[in-house]
Amino acid sequence: MSPSQSPLPFEPSPQPSAAELDALLRHVPDPEPGVWDELREADGSVRPRWQRFGRWLPPAPEGEGRAADLDQRVAQVAARIRADGVTHNVFDEQGSAVRPWSLELLPLIIEPAEWAGIEAGVVQRAALLEAMLDDLYGERRLLHEGLLPPALLLRHPGYLRPMIGVRPPGGLRLHIVAFDLARGADGAWWVVAQRTQGPSGLGYVLHNRLVVSSQFADAFREMRVQHIASSYRRLLDTVEAMAREVAGGATPRVALLTPGPFAETYFEHAYLARYLGLPLVEGSDLTVRDDRLFLKTVEGLEPVHGLLRRLDDDWCDPLELRPDSALGVPGLLQAARAGRVVMANALGSAFLESPAVQGFLPGIAERLGIGPLGLPALPTWWCGEAAAWRDVQDRLDGKVVRSTFPRGGRTSQVHDRAHVGIEQDPDAWTIQGRLRFSRAPIWGGGTLAPRPAMVRVYAIADGGGRWHVLPGGMTRVAQREDSSVSMQRGGSSLDTWVLTDGPVDLFSMLPRRLQVDDIVGRRRPVSSRTGENLFWLGRYTERTEQLVRLAQVTLTTIDADSDADDTVQRTLAALAVRKGLAPVGVPTPAQSATLFERALLAGLGDADGALSVAYNLRALERSAMALRERLSSEQWGLVRNMTETFAEALRSPPGELPTLPRVLPALDRLALQLAALTGMQTDRMTRDHGWRLLAVGRLLERLIGLTTRMHAFVDAGALAGAAGIDLLLELFDSAITFRARYQRHEDLLALADLLVLDSDNPRAFAGVLRRLRTELRKLPGSASSLEPLLARLPPEGAGITLESLRGAGDEAIAGRLGALSDALLDAATGLADEIGLRYFTLAHGQDQRV
Amino acid sequence: MTATLAVTHETRYDYAAPVTLAHHLAHLRPLDDAAQALEHHVLEIDPAPERRHESRDAAGNAQCHFSLVRPHRTLVVRASSRVRVAARFAALDAARSPPWDALAQRLRYVARAPFEPAVEYAMPSPFVPRLQPVRDWAAPSFEPGRPAAEAAMDLMHRLHADFEYESRSTRIDTPLLEAFGQRRGVCQDFAHLLACALRTMGLPARYVSGYLLTQVPGDEGRMVGADASHAWVQAWCPGTPGVPEDGWLDLDPTNDLVPGAGHVRVAVGRDFGDVTPLRGVIRSGGGHTMTVAVTTRLAGPVVACPLEQEP
């Protein structure tokens, strides 16, 4: 292998030696005949792009071989993906599962000249598809002139009759189109498939780029890899430009519509929404009134002018499309017909995804004046055309039989026993030539390996009739040499490096100078559902924290040889039952401390049967899951880690319970993690309406928890002795302050002062109430409309004064504390209900078909 | 012969909990064309919707979108129509219909051949999938070269003979194959099955939603399907003597007859899903009940001359 000439005169001398590269290649199988090898020329020498890449590899650390370094980088990539929570949902026989995203270390590299060909071909095809939609939802000349078989349009469930004759606002139907390309044996690129309904991958493309470019920063820069950020900006600009008409010239509000957390690519919906600064919405967050689309927010209905959607057509409107869809928005079609919302992409393009359409595109392109297509598609025979079927029926070997119309999922079927089925219903079948995809190198386990690769590229409309191709894409490789390329079937992804001879576009999503209107328009609305999830995230975080504390105190106190008196033990046990730590009907500690403890231990890790810690952790995780696009990846990571490590710590062999020596440290760790989570929620989130609701949720839950505990202790007469006072102080997390302030005067007046009256103690009633009043005043709504919320609480302090306790005996003080706890508990639960009614009702109720 | 018919079609929804938002789509306005004159039509909705929008769907049927945003616990939708209907097929000569196989062949795609719009109705549709067992059942009626209208009518006779009408024996989401298997169904099933059979043979068939006069003067038997909205089929037999120029021949498989002046056409489509009389999506916390009442009666004299020849 000879080193190639560097195209850049200032390129310094190569770092890794040619010998080193040779060593890396030693174990790679020879290129397969009849297949294009991305890494090597036919003679086995490394292609120039890979030689350059090799020269810019970061120096391997002293004393370590290149292979070990690359292995380490593979591990770093995987760790980064775990840390960022990059996932996809896989559906198989076992149901669905969340899997970590799979990304290879090495990129796929495309040279400038090759890319120019791809770009031109893709632009041409995107324009063709747009023109076809215009015609087929308008005059239908293509049908009348026999250029497109009627069945491909009229039998396809994706041709939406309600949209016939509808011109979308701005006139643009396709904002983005994706093409799956693969390279044949001669190195030429072929179109394998096209995706017009909300193509997936843009979010993963972005994250893949961040991860891989940081592994090979020198190569990335020196090889002049094109940046991709401006393509995302363009997509957003286009949707907004079209939506401006709907918004009456004002800054439009655009949202990203997702099917929800169970969608295969939900991660990237949340990721893209965050990157593009769009609210991530589900169908149930939206409503159509008066033919207009609105987002249900905690401040009422807010208009939405455009939807960048990842929800397939069928599911978009249960009134006129799939009636069983709970993911869509009833009336959305009517709003779209009325020109009151921009759908990106417009509804009704799914029929273009049929493999059968490919065969007719050359003729249509010619008719529409687009000219011969530069990028060929796989040879395609639609069996519904008798001549085509006759032509191909005796030579099906080496070809693929696909379903013309979608069945179930979106993947076209491959079918072996072809003839009979085809003769029965020829329209339903399409034959395509089989392409042996080129082999891209992947690194793993100390060696390079070739894998079949397919690249998804994206064409983005600029709204002025022109198309731009994102210089990069989503490359996927098959898991094994002989399997198909699919992320669902264990495939993996590659970053896609498109090199340029010109300057690199250094645009970043961030710097564009915003106008005042943009900023006003961009303040992110808080949907009712998001508001409710935040409210509950606050409540569950606090509830779990209090529950952990109660479990810790109970487990260390209730013990066969505890010196705590019976009253205290009984009080704790009753609280534990009331709060779900132990089941109703469990023997009291006095009857059997062992049985009580066993019941408590059994409940802790039970996420289904009991209402204990694991159960609340799961509820917390669910609220957080639904808030992915609002939570930092650290916060989300912490939530998941917390649940996992706690479950792991409590895992025991079947029939056995976790032991106390294992449980107590697990609870301690969980308490710390919860404190960290609370810290992130308090300190690291923007204080918008959503955050206020989270804070109010937390404070209400705290008030509910603390008043219940106080009440239980008063009620049982447990505050008569020092042990009871100590334990209550523990439950209020105020023991240290108490000792510092009152030394060992364990009397009720001091207790009342610290746990009730002290507005500086974040866990005293007065302290919680003070903050609650502050946050309530900042909730959405006018000051006068918020008055009824505040009126439920004492106007200041905790509702009683130190002065009013002057001269009262212990019993009287306890009585006052009990009554106050009761009143505040009522106020807190009432307030929680009223907040629900006021801010979340829009999110409630279910769509029903009648 | 023409008859003037008055139809009221009332749908009442009762909701267990208040409905805070409702979107509805109605196909309740009868067709108004050469063979059927819509003399009067009113669609009353109570409570009154905040928005109401009349338009035509892709097949040319009248449709009405309406939505309610004020909470309501009942909704009554009443369509009242007076229609003068002409018997259209009195001069039908099914034996002189073109051969069915020639028609089917005409609809096969050949590159650059002109488009025949009826082909849309020869394809499977959401409620009428392509079912091989139905084709096998239909095949005996289709000897090569047999006149299309004759074959279609033979199929209608066989369907009526082999299948039993039984109200509430299926629901609207019962798959067609299941209705076929149990040899029992309601008028939608009869219509869907006949359409399915014709389509599997390559012939276009449309689903017709409409009303039926219980007692046609001069006919003693009470017909089935009169107390609710009715459904039947149109088979495509262009060039058949006695069939209008557009080629569509109405066939009512539930009653085994070619409709006359007692059938009011409301809408035509590929299947029930295209022309559902009234549907909606509501937002509510509770359940609902729906009651439908249809009355069809003679509202004027039956006259012996066709519609277009009346004074």
Tab-separated table of N, CA, C and O in Angstrom, chain B residues 77-128:
chain	number	residue	atom	x	y	z
B	77	VAL	N	-79.918	14.838	16.254
B	77	VAL	CA	-79.679	15.259	14.867
B	77	VAL	C	-80.839	14.709	14.044
B	77	VAL	O	-81.040	13.492	13.979
B	78	ARG	N	-81.604	15.619	13.474
B	78	ARG	CA	-82.778	15.181	12.735
B	78	ARG	C	-82.710	15.692	11.305
B	78	ARG	O	-82.664	16.893	11.069
B	79	ALA	N	-82.703	14.743	10.368
B	79	ALA	CA	-82.719	15.116	8.953
B	79	ALA	C	-84.122	14.850	8.421
B	79	ALA	O	-84.627	13.736	8.538
B	80	SER	N	-84.757	15.880	7.881
B	80	SER	CA	-86.089	15.702	7.291
B	80	SER	C	-85.992	16.024	5.809
B	80	SER	O	-85.503	17.094	5.436
B	81	SER	N	-86.450	15.114	4.984
B	81	SER	CA	-86.305	15.305	3.540
B	81	SER	C	-87.596	14.921	2.835
B	81	SER	O	-88.316	14.012	3.277
B	82	ARG	N	-87.885	15.635	1.768
B	82	ARG	CA	-88.963	15.187	0.875
B	82	ARG	C	-88.330	14.992	-0.496
B	82	ARG	O	-87.693	15.904	-1.047
B	83	VAL	N	-88.497	13.800	-1.027
B	83	VAL	CA	-87.781	13.420	-2.244
B	83	VAL	C	-88.768	12.826	-3.251
B	83	VAL	O	-89.609	11.993	-2.875
B	84	ARG	N	-88.657	13.279	-4.486
B	84	ARG	CA	-89.457	12.653	-5.535
B	84	ARG	C	-88.556	11.669	-6.263
B	84	ARG	O	-87.516	12.039	-6.825
B	85	VAL	N	-88.920	10.393	-6.188
B	85	VAL	CA	-88.047	9.338	-6.708
B	85	VAL	C	-88.692	8.700	-7.933
B	85	VAL	O	-89.876	8.368	-7.908
B	86	ALA	N	-87.888	8.548	-8.965
B	86	ALA	CA	-88.382	7.861	-10.157
B	86	ALA	C	-87.858	6.434	-10.181
B	86	ALA	O	-86.718	6.178	-9.789
B	87	ALA	N	-88.704	5.536	-10.602
B	87	ALA	CA	-88.225	4.164	-10.816
B	87	ALA	C	-87.351	4.214	-12.052
B	87	ALA	O	-87.788	4.688	-13.102
B	88	ARG	N	-86.121	3.763	-11.931
B	88	ARG	CA	-85.180	3.992	-13.023
B	88	ARG	C	-84.953	2.789	-13.925
B	88	ARG	O	-84.367	2.916	-14.980
B	89	PHE	N	-85.326	1.619	-13.443
B	89	PHE	CA	-84.887	0.436	-14.183
B	89	PHE	C	-86.054	-0.360	-14.773
B	89	PHE	O	-85.944	-1.569	-14.982
B	90	ALA	N	-87.175	0.340	-15.007
B	90	ALA	CA	-88.361	-0.356	-15.510
B	90	ALA	C	-88.059	-1.044	-16.841
B	90	ALA	O	-88.567	-2.125	-17.123
B	91	ALA	N	-87.191	-0.419	-17.626
B	91	ALA	CA	-86.927	-0.968	-18.963
B	91	ALA	C	-85.675	-1.832	-18.997
B	91	ALA	O	-85.094	-2.071	-20.065
B	92	LEU	N	-85.234	-2.296	-17.831
B	92	LEU	CA	-83.985	-3.070	-17.768
B	92	LEU	C	-84.080	-4.342	-18.610
B	92	LEU	O	-85.042	-5.102	-18.501
B	93	ASP	N	-83.050	-4.551	-19.417
B	93	ASP	CA	-82.970	-5.798	-20.192
B	93	ASP	C	-81.603	-6.421	-19.903
B	93	ASP	O	-80.636	-6.232	-20.644
B	94	ALA	N	-81.550	-7.147	-18.794
B	94	ALA	CA	-80.269	-7.652	-18.293
B	94	ALA	C	-79.601	-8.602	-19.275
B	94	ALA	O	-78.374	-8.684	-19.342
B	95	ALA	N	-80.385	-9.307	-20.041
B	95	ALA	CA	-79.817	-10.303	-20.954
B	95	ALA	C	-79.014	-9.644	-22.068
B	95	ALA	O	-78.179	-10.292	-22.698
B	96	ARG	N	-79.260	-8.353	-22.315
B	96	ARG	CA	-78.523	-7.671	-23.393
B	96	ARG	C	-77.398	-6.798	-22.840
B	96	ARG	O	-76.890	-5.888	-23.498
B	97	SER	N	-77.017	-7.086	-21.643
B	97	SER	CA	-75.884	-6.407	-21.012
B	97	SER	C	-74.589	-6.921	-21.636
B	97	SER	O	-74.532	-8.062	-22.096
B	98	PRO	N	-73.536	-6.113	-21.686
B	98	PRO	CA	-72.258	-6.615	-22.245
B	98	PRO	C	-71.683	-7.734	-21.368
B	98	PRO	O	-71.983	-7.809	-20.187
B	99	PRO	N	-70.885	-8.584	-21.970
B	99	PRO	CA	-70.300	-9.706	-21.197
B	99	PRO	C	-69.477	-9.175	-20.028
B	99	PRO	O	-68.723	-8.209	-20.182
B	100	TRP	N	-69.631	-9.804	-18.871
B	100	TRP	CA	-68.948	-9.315	-17.668
B	100	TRP	C	-67.436	-9.351	-17.831
B	100	TRP	O	-66.728	-8.456	-17.366
B	101	ASP	N	-66.942	-10.416	-18.527
B	101	ASP	CA	-65.480	-10.561	-18.604
B	101	ASP	C	-64.867	-9.490	-19.506
B	101	ASP	O	-63.744	-9.053	-19.293
B	102	ALA	N	-65.656	-9.031	-20.476
B	102	ALA	CA	-65.146	-7.952	-21.331
B	102	ALA	C	-65.036	-6.656	-20.525
B	102	ALA	O	-64.066	-5.905	-20.654
B	103	LEU	N	-66.039	-6.422	-19.671
B	103	LEU	CA	-65.986	-5.226	-18.828
B	103	LEU	C	-64.784	-5.271	-17.895
B	103	LEU	O	-64.056	-4.298	-17.734
B	104	ALA	N	-64.596	-6.437	-17.276
B	104	ALA	CA	-63.485	-6.577	-16.334
B	104	ALA	C	-62.159	-6.358	-17.056
B	104	ALA	O	-61.260	-5.682	-16.549
B	105	GLN	N	-62.052	-6.904	-18.250
B	105	GLN	CA	-60.820	-6.770	-19.013
B	105	GLN	C	-60.537	-5.297	-19.343
B	105	GLN	O	-59.397	-4.849	-19.293
B	106	ARG	N	-61.608	-4.567	-19.646
B	106	ARG	CA	-61.482	-3.147	-19.982
B	106	ARG	C	-60.832	-2.351	-18.853
B	106	ARG	O	-60.269	-1.286	-19.087
B	107	LEU	N	-60.971	-2.861	-17.644
B	107	LEU	CA	-60.493	-2.099	-16.487
B	107	LEU	C	-59.071	-2.457	-16.071
B	107	LEU	O	-58.507	-1.844	-15.192
B	108	ARG	N	-58.513	-3.492	-16.701
B	108	ARG	CA	-57.124	-3.846	-16.355
B	108	ARG	C	-56.207	-2.743	-16.849
B	108	ARG	O	-56.407	-2.195	-17.922
B	109	TYR	N	-55.162	-2.452	-16.095
B	109	TYR	CA	-54.276	-1.361	-16.465
B	109	TYR	C	-53.404	-1.718	-17.656
B	109	TYR	O	-52.765	-2.767	-17.684
B	110	VAL	N	-53.399	-0.855	-18.608
B	110	VAL	CA	-52.461	-0.937	-19.722
B	110	VAL	C	-51.823	0.437	-19.822
B	110	VAL	O	-52.527	1.448	-19.730
B	111	ALA	N	-50.517	0.471	-19.970
B	111	ALA	CA	-49.817	1.751	-19.975
B	111	ALA	C	-50.453	2.711	-20.967
B	111	ALA	O	-50.764	2.341	-22.099
B	112	ARG	N	-50.643	3.929	-20.532
B	112	ARG	CA	-51.136	5.029	-21.358
B	112	ARG	C	-52.577	4.863	-21.832
B	112	ARG	O	-53.028	5.620	-22.686
B	113	ALA	N	-53.278	3.851	-21.314
B	113	ALA	CA	-54.688	3.700	-21.693
B	113	ALA	C	-55.506	4.737	-20.936
B	113	ALA	O	-55.138	5.137	-19.841
B	114	PRO	N	-56.623	5.201	-21.538
B	114	PRO	CA	-57.420	6.226	-20.846
B	114	PRO	C	-58.028	5.691	-19.547
B	114	PRO	O	-58.249	4.493	-19.382
B	115	PHE	N	-58.294	6.595	-18.657
B	115	PHE	CA	-58.746	6.274	-17.310
B	115	PHE	C	-60.257	6.110	-17.294
B	115	PHE	O	-60.978	6.959	-17.831
B	116	GLU	N	-60.742	5.019	-16.706
B	116	GLU	CA	-62.180	4.812	-16.537
B	116	GLU	C	-62.497	4.989	-15.049
B	116	GLU	O	-62.108	4.162	-14.225
B	117	PRO	N	-63.185	6.074	-14.670
B	117	PRO	CA	-63.372	6.364	-13.243
B	117	PRO	C	-64.026	5.230	-12.445
B	117	PRO	O	-63.743	5.068	-11.265
B	118	ALA	N	-64.875	4.419	-13.112
B	118	ALA	CA	-65.551	3.351	-12.368
B	118	ALA	C	-64.554	2.354	-11.767
B	118	ALA	O	-64.872	1.645	-10.810
B	119	VAL	N	-63.332	2.328	-12.283
B	119	VAL	CA	-62.353	1.343	-11.816
B	119	VAL	C	-62.090	1.491	-10.314
B	119	VAL	O	-61.747	0.540	-9.623
B	120	GLU	N	-62.293	2.700	-9.803
B	120	GLU	CA	-62.092	2.937	-8.372
B	120	GLU	C	-62.926	1.976	-7.532
B	120	GLU	O	-62.519	1.570	-6.444
B	121	TYR	N	-64.109	1.623	-8.058
B	121	TYR	CA	-65.026	0.792	-7.278
B	121	TYR	C	-64.844	-0.692	-7.556
B	121	TYR	O	-65.601	-1.515	-7.071
B	122	ALA	N	-63.830	-1.034	-8.350
B	122	ALA	CA	-63.520	-2.443	-8.562
B	122	ALA	C	-62.441	-2.896	-7.587
B	122	ALA	O	-62.057	-4.053	-7.576
B	123	MET	N	-61.961	-1.978	-6.758
B	123	MET	CA	-60.849	-2.301	-5.867
B	123	MET	C	-61.339	-2.556	-4.450
B	123	MET	O	-62.367	-2.046	-4.052
B	124	PRO	N	-60.579	-3.328	-3.697
B	124	PRO	CA	-60.947	-3.528	-2.297
B	124	PRO	C	-60.945	-2.187	-1.573
B	124	PRO	O	-60.268	-1.249	-1.993
B	125	SER	N	-61.717	-2.089	-0.508
B	125	SER	CA	-61.771	-0.865	0.278
B	125	SER	C	-61.783	-1.267	1.752
B	125	SER	O	-61.889	-2.460	2.067
B	126	PRO	N	-61.677	-0.320	2.670
B	126	PRO	CA	-61.482	-0.701	4.074
B	126	PRO	C	-62.505	-1.706	4.619
B	126	PRO	O	-62.130	-2.656	5.297
B	127	PHE	N	-63.782	-1.538	4.305
B	127	PHE	CA	-64.779	-2.478	4.815
B	127	PHE	C	-65.006	-3.665	3.886
B	127	PHE	O	-65.701	-4.602	4.237
B	128	VAL	N	-64.467	-3.563	2.689
B	128	VAL	CA	-64.676	-4.631	1.706
B	128	VAL	C	-63.322	-5.117	1.195
B	128	VAL	O	-62.884	-4.745	0.111
